[in-house]
Amino acid sequence: YNRQMIDATSTVASTTTITTNTVENVVVESETVSTETTISDANTSTSCQTTTYSEWSSCSKTCGDGGIQFRYRSNSDTPVETRPCSEDLNACEEQCVPEFSSSFELTIIADDLDSPRDLAFHPTPGVHLGLYSEGRIFNPAEGEELWVVNGNNHSVSIIASLGTEYQTTISRRDRGYYHYMNNVTALSFNTVKDSQRQVDQDSLNYFAVCNDNLNDYVGTKEPNYFMGPTLYDTDTTSTNKQGKKNTVNRIGENCSGN
């Protein structure tokens, strides 16, 4: 951070006096020389004083109601002032477009989702669930695998074998969901194959989520605004990643290779 020096202006005055001397009846006139030096800091003496307000900004809207203008000043307890726009704006033109084009067919592929916010297809179906998980049989060779994030219950729903007779849904949630998946809103997979990275550093099949919260631990703590995206590796079937997993079973054991 920047620290400001206190404004300072000091004057140093010095006076040199040459006294009158009489040498062999020759009089030397006395001379007094005064010099005044002003030392000023780089900051001006008025830098801490409240400045006048700037001009009002343009309206925040170009049409319709509800626009505001603002102006600002420095070194004030009220640095910004706002007001409704001073001019009357024309009504905004309606810009309606068909939601799904002129015609569409709606098919429900899954229900019981809790405020779904985003979805993405897994790049390698079966790498997470395998053929058997939580006492259930899965068929990764049949259909695609759709992952959906749910905002209300802070979880991910996995719809396996999408659109086939084997379609089924299973849920995943971070044990620390109150921080890492709190009101999750977005989901994205790394689908880049053959990255030439070492196996334990390759992020293929990883996914990241973003959340919409103030890090208040689902309303149980004071917000501290410390939040960001969370990265997960979905690969539970590769034995060469043993010990590097973030996926555990119900009793906290590593799922890798099982």
mmCIF file of C-alpha atoms in Angstrom:
data_model
loop_
_atom_site.group_PDB
_atom_site.id
_atom_site.type_symbol
_atom_site.label_atom_id
_atom_site.label_comp_id
_atom_site.label_asym_id
_atom_site.label_seq_id
_atom_site.Cartn_x
_atom_site.Cartn_y
_atom_site.Cartn_z
ATOM 1 C CA TYR A 1 0.000 0.000 0.000
ATOM 2 C CA ASN A 2 1.048 3.586 -0.398
ATOM 3 C CA ARG A 3 1.914 5.804 2.482
ATOM 4 C CA GLN A 4 1.561 9.562 2.048
ATOM 5 C CA MET A 5 4.086 11.956 3.514
ATOM 6 C CA ILE A 6 2.710 14.806 5.552
ATOM 7 C CA ASP A 7 2.725 18.064 3.644
ATOM 8 C CA ALA A 8 5.474 20.315 4.921
ATOM 9 C CA THR A 9 6.686 23.722 3.905
ATOM 10 C CA SER A 10 9.487 25.232 5.923
ATOM 11 C CA THR A 11 11.461 28.382 5.483
ATOM 12 C CA VAL A 12 15.133 28.634 6.421
ATOM 13 C CA ALA A 13 16.450 32.124 6.641
ATOM 14 C CA SER A 14 20.109 32.935 6.919
ATOM 15 C CA THR A 15 21.738 36.282 7.300
ATOM 16 C CA THR A 16 25.373 37.089 6.638
ATOM 17 C CA THR A 17 26.695 40.377 7.937
ATOM 18 C CA ILE A 18 29.948 41.987 6.893
ATOM 19 C CA THR A 19 30.917 44.414 9.602
ATOM 20 C CA THR A 20 32.439 47.802 9.062
ATOM 21 C CA ASN A 21 36.182 47.829 9.352
ATOM 22 C CA THR A 22 38.415 50.832 9.365
ATOM 23 C CA VAL A 23 41.876 50.251 7.981
ATOM 24 C CA GLU A 24 44.123 53.206 7.351
ATOM 25 C CA ASN A 25 41.214 55.564 7.205
ATOM 26 C CA VAL A 26 39.519 53.449 4.550
ATOM 27 C CA VAL A 27 35.950 52.617 5.403
ATOM 28 C CA VAL A 28 34.459 49.411 4.033
ATOM 29 C CA GLU A 29 30.703 49.627 3.818
ATOM 30 C CA SER A 30 28.857 47.072 5.772
ATOM 31 C CA GLU A 31 26.672 44.687 3.728
ATOM 32 C CA THR A 32 23.885 42.478 4.844
ATOM 33 C CA VAL A 33 22.787 39.587 2.628
ATOM 34 C CA SER A 34 19.622 37.708 3.425
ATOM 35 C CA THR A 35 18.678 34.485 1.697
ATOM 36 C CA GLU A 36 15.379 32.671 1.998
ATOM 37 C CA THR A 37 14.975 29.025 0.967
ATOM 38 C CA THR A 38 11.626 27.262 0.722
ATOM 39 C CA ILE A 39 11.494 23.470 1.073
ATOM 40 C CA SER A 40 8.266 21.894 -0.125
ATOM 41 C CA ASP A 41 7.177 18.279 -0.129
ATOM 42 C CA ALA A 42 6.141 16.740 -3.441
ATOM 43 C CA ASN A 43 2.543 16.825 -2.256
ATOM 44 C CA THR A 44 0.815 20.170 -2.236
ATOM 45 C CA SER A 45 -0.390 21.620 0.991
ATOM 46 C CA THR A 46 -4.007 21.169 -0.137
ATOM 47 C CA SER A 47 -3.862 17.455 -1.052
ATOM 48 C CA CYS A 48 -5.768 16.444 2.095
ATOM 49 C CA GLN A 49 -8.509 19.000 1.657
ATOM 50 C CA THR A 50 -11.925 18.057 0.318
ATOM 51 C CA THR A 51 -12.223 18.770 -3.371
ATOM 52 C CA THR A 52 -15.295 19.995 -5.179
ATOM 53 C CA TYR A 53 -17.602 17.531 -6.888
ATOM 54 C CA SER A 54 -17.002 16.562 -10.478
ATOM 55 C CA GLU A 55 -19.589 17.083 -13.174
ATOM 56 C CA TRP A 56 -22.549 14.706 -13.174
ATOM 57 C CA SER A 57 -21.986 11.562 -15.221
ATOM 58 C CA SER A 58 -24.147 10.566 -18.138
ATOM 59 C CA CYS A 59 -27.222 8.491 -17.378
ATOM 60 C CA SER A 60 -26.614 4.801 -16.688
ATOM 61 C CA LYS A 61 -29.439 3.949 -19.097
ATOM 62 C CA THR A 62 -30.168 5.046 -22.630
ATOM 63 C CA CYS A 63 -33.882 4.264 -22.505
ATOM 64 C CA GLY A 64 -36.584 3.478 -19.967
ATOM 65 C CA ASP A 65 -36.806 4.347 -16.278
ATOM 66 C CA GLY A 66 -34.539 3.718 -13.314
ATOM 67 C CA GLY A 67 -31.302 5.249 -14.595
ATOM 68 C CA ILE A 68 -28.947 7.121 -12.275
ATOM 69 C CA GLN A 69 -26.183 9.715 -12.542
ATOM 70 C CA PHE A 70 -23.230 10.109 -10.200
ATOM 71 C CA ARG A 71 -20.509 12.577 -9.333
ATOM 72 C CA TYR A 72 -17.486 12.227 -7.093
ATOM 73 C CA ARG A 73 -14.936 14.174 -5.048
ATOM 74 C CA SER A 74 -11.767 13.366 -3.107
ATOM 75 C CA ASN A 75 -10.998 13.351 0.626
ATOM 76 C CA SER A 76 -14.602 13.327 1.754
ATOM 77 C CA ASP A 77 -16.792 11.151 3.937
ATOM 78 C CA THR A 78 -19.288 11.220 1.057
ATOM 79 C CA PRO A 79 -17.065 10.773 -2.011
ATOM 80 C CA VAL A 80 -19.916 9.823 -4.354
ATOM 81 C CA GLU A 81 -23.366 11.303 -4.836
ATOM 82 C CA THR A 82 -26.094 9.823 -7.000
ATOM 83 C CA ARG A 83 -29.393 11.074 -8.323
ATOM 84 C CA PRO A 84 -32.081 9.900 -10.765
ATOM 85 C CA CYS A 85 -31.329 10.840 -14.335
ATOM 86 C CA SER A 86 -32.272 14.440 -14.984
ATOM 87 C CA GLU A 87 -33.616 13.838 -18.480
ATOM 88 C CA ASP A 88 -36.677 11.912 -19.565
ATOM 89 C CA LEU A 89 -35.701 8.932 -21.699
ATOM 90 C CA ASN A 90 -37.784 7.238 -24.341
ATOM 91 C CA ALA A 91 -39.282 3.863 -23.526
ATOM 92 C CA CYS A 92 -37.135 0.901 -24.505
ATOM 93 C CA GLU A 93 -38.189 -1.081 -27.531
ATOM 94 C CA GLU A 94 -39.248 -4.643 -26.853
ATOM 95 C CA GLN A 95 -36.722 -7.171 -28.104
ATOM 96 C CA CYS A 96 -38.459 -10.512 -27.888
ATOM 97 C CA VAL A 97 -37.153 -13.580 -29.711
ATOM 98 C CA PRO A 98 -38.461 -17.141 -29.710
ATOM 99 C CA GLU A 99 -36.973 -19.081 -26.821
ATOM 100 C CA PHE A 100 -36.240 -22.218 -28.856
ATOM 101 C CA SER A 101 -36.727 -20.886 -32.399
ATOM 102 C CA SER A 102 -40.042 -21.167 -34.224
ATOM 103 C CA SER A 103 -40.740 -24.801 -33.275
ATOM 104 C CA PHE A 104 -39.288 -27.283 -30.811
ATOM 105 C CA GLU A 105 -39.939 -30.574 -29.114
ATOM 106 C CA LEU A 106 -39.500 -30.836 -25.336
ATOM 107 C CA THR A 107 -38.446 -34.145 -23.785
ATOM 108 C CA ILE A 108 -37.886 -34.594 -20.046
ATOM 109 C CA ILE A 109 -34.833 -36.777 -19.546
ATOM 110 C CA ALA A 110 -34.469 -36.417 -15.778
ATOM 111 C CA ASP A 111 -36.357 -34.912 -12.858
ATOM 112 C CA ASP A 112 -35.801 -34.424 -9.124
ATOM 113 C CA LEU A 113 -33.043 -31.911 -9.848
ATOM 114 C CA ASP A 114 -32.816 -29.080 -7.319
ATOM 115 C CA SER A 115 -32.471 -25.713 -9.055
ATOM 116 C CA PRO A 116 -30.167 -26.912 -11.871
ATOM 117 C CA ARG A 117 -27.774 -24.145 -12.932
ATOM 118 C CA ASP A 118 -25.414 -25.617 -15.540
ATOM 119 C CA LEU A 119 -24.613 -28.867 -17.324
ATOM 120 C CA ALA A 120 -21.796 -30.519 -19.274
ATOM 121 C CA PHE A 121 -21.115 -33.880 -20.879
ATOM 122 C CA HIS A 122 -18.312 -35.929 -19.349
ATOM 123 C CA PRO A 123 -15.506 -36.430 -21.897
ATOM 124 C CA THR A 124 -14.949 -40.062 -20.826
ATOM 125 C CA PRO A 125 -18.175 -41.770 -19.676
ATOM 126 C CA GLY A 126 -17.517 -44.408 -17.041
ATOM 127 C CA VAL A 127 -14.151 -43.103 -15.828
ATOM 128 C CA HIS A 128 -15.843 -41.927 -12.642
ATOM 129 C CA LEU A 129 -18.637 -44.431 -12.035
ATOM 130 C CA GLY A 130 -17.063 -47.475 -13.660
ATOM 131 C CA LEU A 131 -19.325 -50.525 -13.962
ATOM 132 C CA TYR A 132 -20.344 -50.599 -10.320
ATOM 133 C CA SER A 133 -20.772 -47.851 -7.714
ATOM 134 C CA GLU A 134 -22.697 -47.610 -4.440
ATOM 135 C CA GLY A 135 -24.216 -51.032 -5.025
ATOM 136 C CA ARG A 136 -25.549 -50.075 -8.440
ATOM 137 C CA ILE A 137 -24.638 -51.302 -11.919
ATOM 138 C CA PHE A 138 -23.751 -48.804 -14.644
ATOM 139 C CA ASN A 139 -23.337 -49.167 -18.394
ATOM 140 C CA PRO A 140 -20.844 -46.512 -19.549
ATOM 141 C CA ALA A 141 -20.737 -47.963 -23.070
ATOM 142 C CA GLU A 142 -24.408 -47.035 -23.522
ATOM 143 C CA GLY A 143 -25.183 -43.388 -24.234
ATOM 144 C CA GLU A 144 -23.505 -40.249 -22.942
ATOM 145 C CA GLU A 145 -22.957 -39.105 -19.362
ATOM 146 C CA LEU A 146 -24.453 -35.749 -18.397
ATOM 147 C CA TRP A 147 -23.360 -33.843 -15.270
ATOM 148 C CA VAL A 148 -25.699 -31.200 -13.829
ATOM 149 C CA VAL A 149 -24.924 -28.801 -10.960
ATOM 150 C CA ASN A 150 -27.711 -28.035 -8.473
ATOM 151 C CA GLY A 151 -27.696 -24.659 -6.746
ATOM 152 C CA ASN A 152 -30.141 -25.381 -3.937
ATOM 153 C CA ASN A 153 -28.572 -28.532 -2.500
ATOM 154 C CA HIS A 154 -24.980 -27.749 -3.543
ATOM 155 C CA SER A 155 -24.439 -30.979 -5.463
ATOM 156 C CA VAL A 156 -23.763 -32.572 -8.851
ATOM 157 C CA SER A 157 -26.250 -34.964 -10.460
ATOM 158 C CA ILE A 158 -24.752 -37.517 -12.857
ATOM 159 C CA ILE A 159 -27.186 -38.823 -15.467
ATOM 160 C CA ALA A 160 -25.522 -41.959 -16.814
ATOM 161 C CA SER A 161 -26.375 -43.707 -20.105
ATOM 162 C CA LEU A 162 -28.408 -40.703 -21.146
ATOM 163 C CA GLY A 163 -31.407 -41.466 -23.347
ATOM 164 C CA THR A 164 -31.029 -45.257 -23.233
ATOM 165 C CA GLU A 165 -32.852 -48.013 -21.396
ATOM 166 C CA TYR A 166 -29.983 -48.014 -18.876
ATOM 167 C CA GLN A 167 -30.343 -44.345 -17.937
ATOM 168 C CA THR A 168 -30.013 -43.701 -14.222
ATOM 169 C CA THR A 169 -29.042 -40.801 -11.971
ATOM 170 C CA ILE A 170 -26.618 -40.635 -9.063
ATOM 171 C CA SER A 171 -25.496 -37.665 -6.958
ATOM 172 C CA ARG A 172 -22.108 -36.383 -5.835
ATOM 173 C CA ARG A 173 -21.354 -33.645 -3.306
ATOM 174 C CA ASP A 174 -18.175 -32.313 -1.744
ATOM 175 C CA ARG A 175 -17.812 -33.136 1.951
ATOM 176 C CA GLY A 176 -17.020 -29.463 2.396
ATOM 177 C CA TYR A 177 -19.866 -28.344 0.127
ATOM 178 C CA TYR A 178 -20.610 -25.372 2.420
ATOM 179 C CA HIS A 179 -17.429 -23.778 1.026
ATOM 180 C CA TYR A 180 -16.475 -25.576 -2.189
ATOM 181 C CA MET A 181 -19.960 -26.077 -3.709
ATOM 182 C CA ASN A 182 -22.033 -23.473 -1.913
ATOM 183 C CA ASN A 183 -24.752 -22.407 -4.391
ATOM 184 C CA VAL A 184 -22.807 -23.840 -7.315
ATOM 185 C CA THR A 185 -23.702 -22.102 -10.578
ATOM 186 C CA ALA A 186 -21.300 -23.259 -13.314
ATOM 187 C CA LEU A 187 -19.541 -26.440 -14.426
ATOM 188 C CA SER A 188 -16.875 -27.149 -17.044
ATOM 189 C CA PHE A 189 -14.754 -30.192 -17.991
ATOM 190 C CA ASN A 190 -11.242 -30.375 -19.384
ATOM 191 C CA THR A 191 -11.721 -32.351 -22.586
ATOM 192 C CA VAL A 192 -8.174 -31.973 -23.979
ATOM 193 C CA LYS A 193 -6.656 -35.373 -24.755
ATOM 194 C CA ASP A 194 -3.035 -36.243 -25.554
ATOM 195 C CA SER A 195 -1.635 -33.219 -23.719
ATOM 196 C CA GLN A 196 1.796 -34.939 -23.478
ATOM 197 C CA ARG A 197 1.853 -34.294 -19.737
ATOM 198 C CA GLN A 198 2.936 -36.880 -17.203
ATOM 199 C CA VAL A 199 0.074 -39.127 -16.139
ATOM 200 C CA ASP A 200 -0.117 -37.721 -12.627
ATOM 201 C CA GLN A 201 -0.242 -34.164 -14.003
ATOM 202 C CA ASP A 202 -2.674 -34.642 -16.859
ATOM 203 C CA SER A 203 -5.964 -32.883 -16.106
ATOM 204 C CA LEU A 204 -8.131 -34.662 -18.666
ATOM 205 C CA ASN A 205 -11.492 -35.564 -17.048
ATOM 206 C CA TYR A 206 -11.081 -32.856 -14.389
ATOM 207 C CA PHE A 207 -13.989 -30.497 -13.884
ATOM 208 C CA ALA A 208 -14.268 -27.107 -12.227
ATOM 209 C CA VAL A 209 -17.215 -25.413 -10.585
ATOM 210 C CA CYS A 210 -17.896 -21.777 -9.751
ATOM 211 C CA ASN A 211 -20.180 -20.687 -6.936
ATOM 212 C CA ASP A 212 -22.363 -17.682 -6.198
ATOM 213 C CA ASN A 213 -21.836 -16.922 -2.512
ATOM 214 C CA LEU A 214 -19.972 -14.680 -0.089
ATOM 215 C CA ASN A 215 -18.309 -17.649 1.647
ATOM 216 C CA ASP A 216 -20.702 -17.546 4.580
ATOM 217 C CA TYR A 217 -20.772 -21.346 4.919
ATOM 218 C CA VAL A 218 -24.423 -21.554 3.839
ATOM 219 C CA GLY A 219 -25.489 -18.773 6.195
ATOM 220 C CA THR A 220 -23.754 -20.117 9.308
ATOM 221 C CA LYS A 221 -20.821 -17.658 9.458
ATOM 222 C CA GLU A 222 -19.980 -14.048 8.734
ATOM 223 C CA PRO A 223 -19.164 -13.565 5.031
ATOM 224 C CA ASN A 224 -15.454 -13.145 4.304
ATOM 225 C CA TYR A 225 -15.628 -13.039 0.491
ATOM 226 C CA PHE A 226 -12.904 -15.692 0.161
ATOM 227 C CA MET A 227 -14.226 -17.923 -2.597
ATOM 228 C CA GLY A 228 -13.325 -19.057 -6.069
ATOM 229 C CA PRO A 229 -13.494 -21.966 -8.512
ATOM 230 C CA THR A 230 -12.920 -25.526 -7.288
ATOM 231 C CA LEU A 231 -11.155 -28.189 -9.362
ATOM 232 C CA TYR A 232 -11.944 -31.930 -9.131
ATOM 233 C CA ASP A 233 -10.512 -35.045 -10.752
ATOM 234 C CA THR A 234 -13.321 -37.442 -11.699
ATOM 235 C CA ASP A 235 -11.018 -40.364 -12.568
ATOM 236 C CA THR A 236 -11.550 -43.083 -9.967
ATOM 237 C CA THR A 237 -10.605 -46.056 -12.145
ATOM 238 C CA SER A 238 -6.939 -45.394 -12.972
ATOM 239 C CA THR A 239 -4.647 -47.239 -10.570
ATOM 240 C CA ASN A 240 -1.661 -45.095 -11.596
ATOM 241 C CA LYS A 241 -3.224 -42.162 -9.762
ATOM 242 C CA GLN A 242 -3.483 -43.951 -6.423
ATOM 243 C CA GLY A 243 -3.120 -41.547 -3.520
ATOM 244 C CA LYS A 244 -3.737 -38.464 -5.637
ATOM 245 C CA LYS A 245 -7.525 -38.563 -5.543
ATOM 246 C CA ASN A 246 -10.051 -36.169 -4.117
ATOM 247 C CA THR A 247 -12.854 -38.747 -4.320
ATOM 248 C CA VAL A 248 -13.572 -40.935 -1.304
ATOM 249 C CA ASN A 249 -16.227 -43.459 -0.404
ATOM 250 C CA ARG A 250 -18.765 -43.180 2.405
ATOM 251 C CA ILE A 251 -16.200 -43.989 5.094
ATOM 252 C CA GLY A 252 -13.537 -41.664 3.716
ATOM 253 C CA GLU A 253 -11.389 -44.239 1.910
ATOM 254 C CA ASN A 254 -9.728 -43.495 -1.430
ATOM 255 C CA CYS A 255 -11.871 -44.544 -4.385
ATOM 256 C CA SER A 256 -8.985 -44.720 -6.858
ATOM 257 C CA GLY A 257 -8.669 -48.043 -8.626
ATOM 258 C CA ASN A 258 -11.813 -49.533 -7.059
#
